[in-house]
Short mmCIF file of C-alpha atoms and ligand atoms in Angstrom, two decimals:
data_model
loop_
_atom_site.label_atom_id
_atom_site.label_comp_id
_atom_site.label_asym_id
_atom_site.label_seq_id
_atom_site.Cartn_x
_atom_site.Cartn_y
_atom_site.Cartn_z
CA MET Q 1 -19.80 5.91 11.70
CA ALA Q 2 -17.55 7.18 14.48
CA THR Q 3 -15.29 4.11 14.70
CA GLY Q 4 -14.58 3.93 10.97
CA GLU Q 5 -15.80 0.35 11.00
CA SER Q 6 -18.06 -0.95 8.29
CA PRO Q 7 -19.61 -4.12 9.70
CA VAL Q 8 -20.13 -6.71 7.00
CA LYS Q 9 -23.85 -7.12 6.49
CA ALA Q 10 -25.39 -10.48 5.83
CA GLY Q 11 -27.51 -10.98 2.72
CA SER Q 12 -27.19 -11.13 -1.00
CA TYR Q 13 -25.27 -8.59 -3.00
CA GLN Q 14 -23.69 -8.20 -6.40
CA ASN Q 15 -19.96 -7.93 -6.42
CA SER Q 16 -17.98 -9.17 -9.36
CA VAL Q 17 -14.61 -9.18 -7.53
CA VAL Q 18 -16.01 -11.32 -4.69
CA ASP Q 19 -17.57 -13.64 -7.28
CA GLU Q 20 -14.29 -13.92 -9.18
CA LEU Q 21 -12.42 -14.65 -5.96
CA LEU Q 22 -14.88 -17.37 -5.04
CA GLN Q 23 -14.32 -19.05 -8.41
CA ARG Q 24 -10.53 -19.25 -8.06
CA ASP Q 25 -8.63 -22.42 -7.29
CA PRO Q 26 -7.24 -21.81 -3.76
CA GLY Q 27 -4.80 -24.75 -3.98
CA LYS Q 28 -3.21 -23.42 -7.16
CA ASP Q 29 -3.01 -19.88 -5.76
CA LEU Q 30 -1.43 -21.17 -2.58
CA SER Q 31 1.31 -23.07 -4.40
CA ARG Q 32 2.02 -20.02 -6.61
CA ILE Q 33 2.44 -17.73 -3.60
CA ASN Q 34 4.58 -20.30 -1.79
CA GLN Q 35 6.81 -20.51 -4.87
CA ARG Q 36 7.07 -16.69 -5.05
CA LEU Q 37 8.32 -16.62 -1.44
CA LEU Q 38 10.63 -19.57 -2.07
CA ASP Q 39 12.21 -17.75 -5.03
CA TYR Q 40 13.73 -15.25 -2.60
CA VAL Q 41 14.78 -17.55 0.21
CA ASN Q 42 18.40 -17.88 -0.90
CA ARG Q 43 18.68 -14.54 -2.65
CA GLU Q 44 20.86 -11.82 -1.15
CA PRO Q 45 20.29 -8.12 -1.98
CA VAL Q 46 22.86 -6.33 -4.13
CA SER Q 47 23.19 -2.57 -3.81
CA ALA Q 48 22.49 -1.74 -7.46
CA LEU Q 49 21.82 1.77 -8.80
CA ARG Q 50 18.50 3.12 -7.52
CA ALA Q 51 15.85 4.96 -9.56
CA ILE Q 52 16.43 8.08 -7.42
CA ASP Q 53 20.17 8.12 -8.24
CA ILE Q 54 19.51 8.66 -11.95
CA LYS Q 55 19.15 12.13 -13.47
CA VAL Q 56 15.82 12.36 -15.30
CA PRO Q 57 14.20 14.74 -17.80
CA GLN Q 58 11.79 17.16 -16.11
CA VAL Q 59 8.19 17.09 -17.32
CA THR Q 60 6.02 20.18 -16.92
CA PHE Q 61 2.87 19.51 -14.92
CA PRO Q 62 -0.09 21.95 -14.99
CA GLU Q 63 0.22 25.01 -12.72
CA GLY Q 64 -1.32 24.96 -9.26
CA GLN Q 65 -0.77 21.29 -8.39
CA ASP Q 66 0.63 20.66 -4.89
CA VAL Q 67 1.29 17.06 -5.82
CA PRO Q 68 2.05 16.37 -9.48
CA GLU Q 69 -0.81 14.44 -11.04
CA ILE Q 70 -1.74 13.02 -14.43
CA ASN Q 71 -4.72 11.15 -15.87
CA ALA Q 72 -4.06 7.48 -16.60
CA THR Q 73 -4.96 8.02 -20.26
CA GLU Q 74 -2.12 10.56 -20.64
CA PHE Q 75 0.46 8.84 -18.45
CA GLU Q 76 3.99 8.23 -19.69
CA ILE Q 77 6.89 6.87 -17.66
CA ASN Q 78 8.67 10.25 -17.59
CA HIS Q 79 5.75 11.67 -15.58
CA LEU Q 80 6.61 9.22 -12.82
CA ARG Q 81 10.39 9.72 -13.10
CA SER Q 82 10.07 13.49 -13.09
CA ALA Q 83 7.50 13.76 -10.26
CA MET Q 84 9.48 11.36 -8.06
CA ALA Q 85 12.62 13.43 -8.64
CA SER Q 86 10.95 16.79 -7.87
CA HIS Q 87 8.25 15.94 -5.28
CA GLY Q 88 8.88 12.34 -4.20
CA CYS Q 89 5.37 11.34 -5.34
CA LEU Q 90 2.85 11.26 -8.19
CA ILE Q 91 -0.93 10.75 -8.37
CA ILE Q 92 -2.24 8.87 -11.41
CA ARG Q 93 -5.98 9.56 -11.65
CA GLY Q 94 -8.23 6.73 -12.77
CA LEU Q 95 -5.45 4.14 -13.02
CA PHE Q 96 -7.87 1.41 -11.94
CA ASN Q 97 -11.51 0.95 -12.82
CA ARG Q 98 -13.68 2.72 -10.23
CA ARG Q 99 -16.26 -0.07 -10.06
CA THR Q 100 -13.57 -2.73 -9.52
CA MET Q 101 -12.12 -0.73 -6.65
CA ALA Q 102 -15.57 -0.16 -5.16
CA ASP Q 103 -15.91 -3.98 -5.20
CA PHE Q 104 -12.61 -4.19 -3.34
CA CYS Q 105 -14.11 -2.24 -0.41
CA ARG Q 106 -16.30 -5.28 0.15
CA VAL Q 107 -13.29 -7.60 -0.09
CA ILE Q 108 -11.45 -5.44 2.46
CA ASP Q 109 -14.49 -5.50 4.80
CA LEU Q 110 -14.54 -9.29 4.52
CA ALA Q 111 -10.78 -9.49 5.09
CA MET Q 112 -11.13 -7.38 8.27
CA GLU Q 113 -14.04 -9.54 9.34
CA ALA Q 114 -12.00 -12.69 8.65
CA THR Q 115 -9.16 -11.59 10.91
CA ASN Q 116 -11.31 -10.51 13.89
CA GLY Q 117 -11.93 -14.09 15.07
CA LYS Q 118 -15.74 -13.65 15.42
CA PRO Q 119 -18.22 -16.13 13.87
CA LYS Q 120 -19.03 -15.25 10.26
CA GLN Q 121 -22.46 -13.90 9.36
CA ASP Q 122 -23.05 -15.34 5.91
CA GLU Q 123 -21.73 -17.80 3.36
CA HIS Q 124 -19.58 -15.26 1.51
CA ALA Q 125 -18.04 -13.94 4.71
CA ALA Q 126 -17.29 -17.52 5.79
CA HIS Q 127 -15.69 -18.31 2.43
CA ILE Q 128 -13.49 -15.19 2.36
CA SER Q 129 -12.65 -15.92 5.99
CA GLU Q 130 -11.41 -19.35 4.86
CA MET Q 131 -9.25 -17.60 2.25
CA PHE Q 132 -7.73 -15.48 5.01
CA SER Q 133 -7.11 -18.45 7.26
CA ASN Q 134 -5.08 -20.12 4.56
CA PRO Q 135 -1.76 -18.27 4.30
CA PRO Q 136 1.17 -19.81 2.41
CA SER Q 137 3.09 -22.19 4.70
CA LYS Q 138 6.35 -20.57 3.60
CA PHE Q 139 5.17 -17.26 5.12
CA SER Q 140 5.12 -18.63 8.69
CA SER Q 141 8.58 -20.15 8.27
CA LEU Q 142 9.95 -16.87 6.86
CA LEU Q 143 8.39 -14.91 9.70
CA PRO Q 144 8.82 -17.18 12.74
CA GLU Q 145 6.94 -16.53 15.96
CA PRO Q 146 6.57 -14.16 17.70
CA SER Q 147 7.12 -11.96 14.60
CA LEU Q 148 4.11 -13.33 12.69
CA SER Q 149 1.71 -12.88 15.63
CA TYR Q 150 3.08 -9.40 16.24
CA ALA Q 151 2.56 -8.45 12.56
CA ARG Q 152 -1.00 -9.82 12.61
CA LYS Q 153 -1.91 -7.96 15.80
CA PHE Q 154 -0.34 -4.75 14.48
CA HIS Q 155 -2.56 -4.97 11.39
CA ARG Q 156 -5.70 -6.03 13.26
CA ASP Q 157 -5.36 -3.11 15.72
CA GLY Q 158 -4.74 -0.55 12.99
CA GLY Q 159 -7.45 -1.76 10.59
CA SER Q 160 -5.44 -3.59 7.95
CA ALA Q 161 -4.54 -7.09 6.75
CA MET Q 162 -1.59 -8.49 4.80
CA CYS Q 163 -2.59 -9.61 1.30
CA VAL Q 164 -0.45 -12.74 1.44
CA GLU Q 165 -2.71 -14.05 4.20
CA SER Q 166 -4.96 -14.85 1.24
CA ALA Q 167 -3.17 -16.50 -1.70
CA SER Q 168 -6.24 -15.99 -3.89
CA ILE Q 169 -6.56 -12.25 -3.19
CA SER Q 170 -2.82 -11.86 -3.83
CA GLU Q 171 -2.87 -13.73 -7.14
CA HIS Q 172 -6.05 -11.91 -8.18
CA LEU Q 173 -4.40 -8.54 -7.48
CA LEU Q 174 -1.27 -9.48 -9.43
CA GLU Q 175 -3.44 -10.33 -12.43
CA LEU Q 176 -5.29 -7.03 -12.04
CA TYR Q 177 -2.01 -5.10 -11.82
CA ALA Q 178 -0.62 -6.86 -14.90
CA SER Q 179 -3.83 -6.11 -16.83
CA VAL Q 180 -3.33 -2.34 -16.44
CA GLY Q 181 0.42 -2.48 -17.15
CA ILE Q 182 1.74 -1.95 -13.60
CA LYS Q 183 4.53 -4.50 -13.97
CA LYS Q 184 6.01 -2.62 -16.91
CA ILE Q 185 5.57 0.81 -15.26
CA VAL Q 186 7.33 -0.37 -12.08
CA ALA Q 187 10.16 -2.12 -13.98
CA ASP Q 188 10.70 0.93 -16.22
CA TYR Q 189 10.82 3.21 -13.21
CA LEU Q 190 13.04 1.02 -11.01
CA GLY Q 191 15.36 0.15 -13.91
CA GLU Q 192 15.20 -3.53 -12.92
CA ALA Q 193 12.52 -6.20 -12.68
CA PRO Q 194 10.34 -5.75 -9.55
CA CYS Q 195 9.64 -7.96 -6.57
CA LEU Q 196 6.98 -7.36 -3.90
CA SER Q 197 6.89 -7.42 -0.12
CA ALA Q 198 4.80 -9.87 1.88
CA LEU Q 199 4.87 -7.53 4.90
CA LYS Q 200 4.05 -4.32 3.04
CA TRP Q 201 1.35 -5.48 0.67
CA VAL Q 202 -1.65 -4.43 2.67
CA LEU Q 203 -5.43 -4.06 2.51
CA ARG Q 204 -6.37 -1.02 4.57
CA ARG Q 205 -9.45 0.32 6.37
CA PRO Q 206 -7.82 2.43 9.12
CA THR Q 207 -9.38 2.31 12.56
CA LEU Q 208 -10.67 5.69 13.77
CA PRO Q 209 -9.61 7.88 15.51
CA ILE Q 210 -6.43 8.41 13.52
CA ASN Q 211 -3.12 8.81 15.32
CA ARG Q 212 -1.75 12.36 15.13
CA ASP Q 213 1.87 11.27 15.54
CA GLY Q 214 1.94 8.70 12.76
CA TRP Q 215 4.22 10.62 10.38
CA HIS Q 216 6.82 8.27 8.95
CA GLN Q 217 9.16 7.36 6.12
CA ASP Q 218 9.05 3.65 5.32
CA GLY Q 219 12.82 3.71 4.78
CA ALA Q 220 13.19 4.09 8.57
CA PHE Q 221 12.44 0.37 8.90
CA MET Q 222 13.12 -0.85 5.34
CA GLY Q 223 16.62 0.67 5.14
CA GLN Q 224 17.81 3.62 3.06
CA GLY Q 225 19.81 2.03 0.23
CA ILE Q 226 16.93 0.13 -1.41
CA ASN Q 227 15.32 0.70 -4.81
CA SER Q 228 11.61 1.11 -4.01
CA LEU Q 229 8.22 2.24 -5.28
CA ASN Q 230 4.92 2.09 -3.39
CA MET Q 231 1.59 2.07 -5.19
CA TRP Q 232 -1.23 3.18 -2.87
CA ILE Q 233 -4.64 2.75 -4.50
CA ALA Q 234 -7.71 4.49 -3.07
CA ALA Q 235 -10.69 2.14 -3.15
CA ASN Q 236 -13.26 4.80 -2.15
CA HIS Q 237 -13.67 8.58 -2.16
CA CYS Q 238 -11.37 9.91 0.57
CA GLY Q 239 -8.94 12.65 1.56
CA GLY Q 240 -9.34 16.41 1.81
CA LYS Q 241 -12.67 17.24 3.43
CA SER Q 242 -14.42 14.17 2.02
CA GLY Q 243 -15.20 12.78 5.50
CA ALA Q 244 -12.95 9.72 5.05
CA PRO Q 245 -9.21 9.85 5.86
CA GLY Q 246 -6.90 9.94 2.85
CA MET Q 247 -3.19 10.55 3.26
CA ASP Q 248 -1.26 13.53 4.63
CA LEU Q 249 1.92 14.10 2.59
CA LEU Q 250 4.95 16.32 2.53
CA PRO Q 251 5.41 16.42 -1.26
CA GLN Q 252 9.17 16.89 -1.22
CA ARG Q 253 12.06 14.85 -2.64
CA LEU Q 254 13.90 13.68 0.46
CA THR Q 255 16.98 11.48 0.24
CA GLU Q 256 17.55 10.68 3.88
CA ILE Q 257 15.66 9.52 6.96
CA LEU Q 258 14.71 12.20 9.49
CA GLY Q 259 15.02 11.68 13.24
CA ALA Q 260 11.91 10.82 15.27
CA GLY Q 261 11.80 14.25 16.94
CA GLU Q 262 11.30 14.84 20.62
CA GLY Q 263 8.68 13.18 22.68
CA GLU Q 264 5.54 12.00 21.07
CA ALA Q 265 6.46 9.80 18.10
CA VAL Q 266 4.47 6.54 18.33
CA PHE Q 267 7.18 4.15 17.12
CA ASP Q 268 10.96 4.39 16.93
CA TRP Q 269 10.48 4.68 13.14
CA SER Q 270 7.78 7.40 13.22
CA VAL Q 271 8.04 11.18 13.43
CA SER Q 272 6.04 13.32 15.89
CA ASP Q 273 3.56 15.96 14.73
CA HIS Q 274 5.57 18.49 16.70
CA ALA Q 275 8.77 17.59 14.83
CA MET Q 276 6.91 17.98 11.53
CA LYS Q 277 5.57 21.41 12.49
CA THR Q 278 8.99 22.67 13.48
CA SER Q 279 10.77 21.25 10.39
CA GLN Q 280 12.28 23.70 7.94
CA SER Q 281 10.44 22.34 4.89
CA LYS Q 282 9.51 24.81 2.20
CA HIS Q 283 6.60 22.59 1.20
CA ALA Q 284 3.21 22.62 2.93
CA VAL Q 285 1.64 19.40 4.16
CA ILE Q 286 -1.28 18.44 1.96
CA ALA Q 287 -4.13 15.94 2.02
CA PRO Q 288 -5.20 15.25 -1.58
CA VAL Q 289 -8.73 14.14 -2.43
CA PHE Q 290 -8.87 10.69 -4.05
CA GLU Q 291 -11.56 8.86 -6.00
CA ALA Q 292 -11.79 5.07 -6.14
CA GLY Q 293 -9.16 3.87 -8.62
CA ASP Q 294 -6.73 6.79 -8.22
CA ALA Q 295 -3.20 5.71 -7.31
CA LEU Q 296 -0.53 7.56 -5.36
CA PHE Q 297 3.08 6.52 -6.05
CA PHE Q 298 5.93 7.29 -3.66
CA ASP Q 299 9.08 5.74 -2.26
CA HIS Q 300 10.67 4.94 1.10
CA PHE Q 301 11.75 8.55 1.74
CA LEU Q 302 8.34 10.27 1.45
CA LEU Q 303 7.04 11.67 4.76
CA HIS Q 304 3.40 10.70 5.13
CA ARG Q 305 0.76 9.48 7.55
CA THR Q 306 -2.86 8.40 7.43
CA GLN Q 307 -4.69 11.74 7.14
CA TYR Q 308 -5.14 13.10 10.65
CA GLY Q 309 -8.42 14.69 11.75
CA ASN Q 310 -11.20 14.15 14.25
CA ASP Q 311 -14.22 14.76 12.04
CA PHE Q 312 -14.13 11.67 9.86
CA ILE Q 313 -17.54 10.10 9.37
CA ARG Q 314 -16.82 7.36 6.81
CA PRO Q 315 -14.34 4.49 6.58
CA ARG Q 316 -11.55 4.62 4.04
CA TYR Q 317 -10.40 1.69 1.92
CA ALA Q 318 -7.03 1.38 0.19
CA ILE Q 319 -4.56 -1.18 -1.16
CA GLU Q 320 -0.88 -0.55 -0.52
CA THR Q 321 1.71 -2.47 -2.57
CA TRP Q 322 5.44 -1.94 -2.13
CA PHE Q 323 7.67 -2.95 -5.02
CA PHE Q 324 11.44 -3.26 -4.88
CA GLY Q 325 14.16 -3.96 -7.42
CA GLU Q 326 14.72 -7.70 -7.82
CA LYS Q 327 18.38 -7.04 -6.94
CA ASN Q 328 18.16 -4.10 -4.55
CA PHE Q 329 15.46 -5.13 -2.05
CA PRO Q 330 15.09 -5.08 1.77
CA ARG Q 331 15.32 -8.66 3.03
CA ASN Q 332 13.46 -7.71 6.24
CA GLN Q 333 10.25 -6.97 4.26
CA VAL Q 334 9.91 -10.64 3.16
CA PRO Q 335 10.31 -10.30 -0.62
CA LEU Q 336 8.41 -12.41 -3.13
CA SER Q 337 8.84 -12.75 -6.87
CA TRP Q 338 6.50 -11.42 -9.54
O1 AKG J 401 -3.14 3.86 4.17
C1 AKG J 401 -2.67 4.53 5.08
O2 AKG J 401 -3.35 5.27 5.76
C2 AKG J 401 -1.21 4.46 5.44
C3 AKG J 401 -0.40 3.89 4.33
C4 AKG J 401 1.05 3.98 4.55
O3 AKG J 401 1.52 4.45 5.54
C5 AKG J 401 1.93 3.48 3.52
O4 AKG J 401 1.44 3.13 2.42
O5 AKG J 401 3.16 3.41 3.77
#
């Protein structure tokens, strides 16, 4: 499908995640998410020690890996510490159940459908649409207009949606994360309890064609001094030559933000393809292959972009969740408690 769109089809289907979402209590979820946002309203960031400032023991990963990777069944926290220190990223294979993530592709389709403003085709689409038209009231006061409309348009145009637009999807994801031990992994890595970001907790199905000049480091707009960890979960088979865009990465431990480079960068926080090609990096750019349920971890210094190419034939689905230290967080990313 040349546009990367996956139109939601009417009709019956089996999808346990959609079913579970439909059984949730939206009122309860909404008040929980509002409270999470409220918890940070009067909290000021403190520049505490960051995970990347701490010297860590080096773990040996198998030979021949461009990006360090480990199976979820063998994972220990030092894999994450060590890989972040040497390459700025780690892939944990099979961290989430493949079937659950495949179900999430449907949820992401419905979320995209919900935000496009067109009439909904079936009962499930209408219901999920309702979930996405019911954001926490605190969110709009924390992101006053025109910022909220700008953020929504930015996501709609690029093929993404903010999780907090649906309190039930957000709460469901937090329960899923807790069930596989993500809260403990993130706290152990950051060295402090984590919070999340309302702006950078995103369901993704990137619109094709992909922008060539989308290289960026999230620290360019989050700030450099923060304590961060992003968990990017692939919800379908993507990357490499799979036919669906994964992620292009420069697997290198960077500790500063690079300039935009001359000319073509798309935003004042992005880096042009030309600047990347002429950089002095000793590491090659790579585009790993992901299966549904694999997770890529990285922080606000990693240079990455949605995998660039013009021969993609399938949409790609992913869930991006940025975590920050409960003390050392970027206020501009609208933090919420966990
Ligand atoms: O999913 C993508 O293609 C882009 C994700 C991204 O840029 C990020 O997680 O910071």
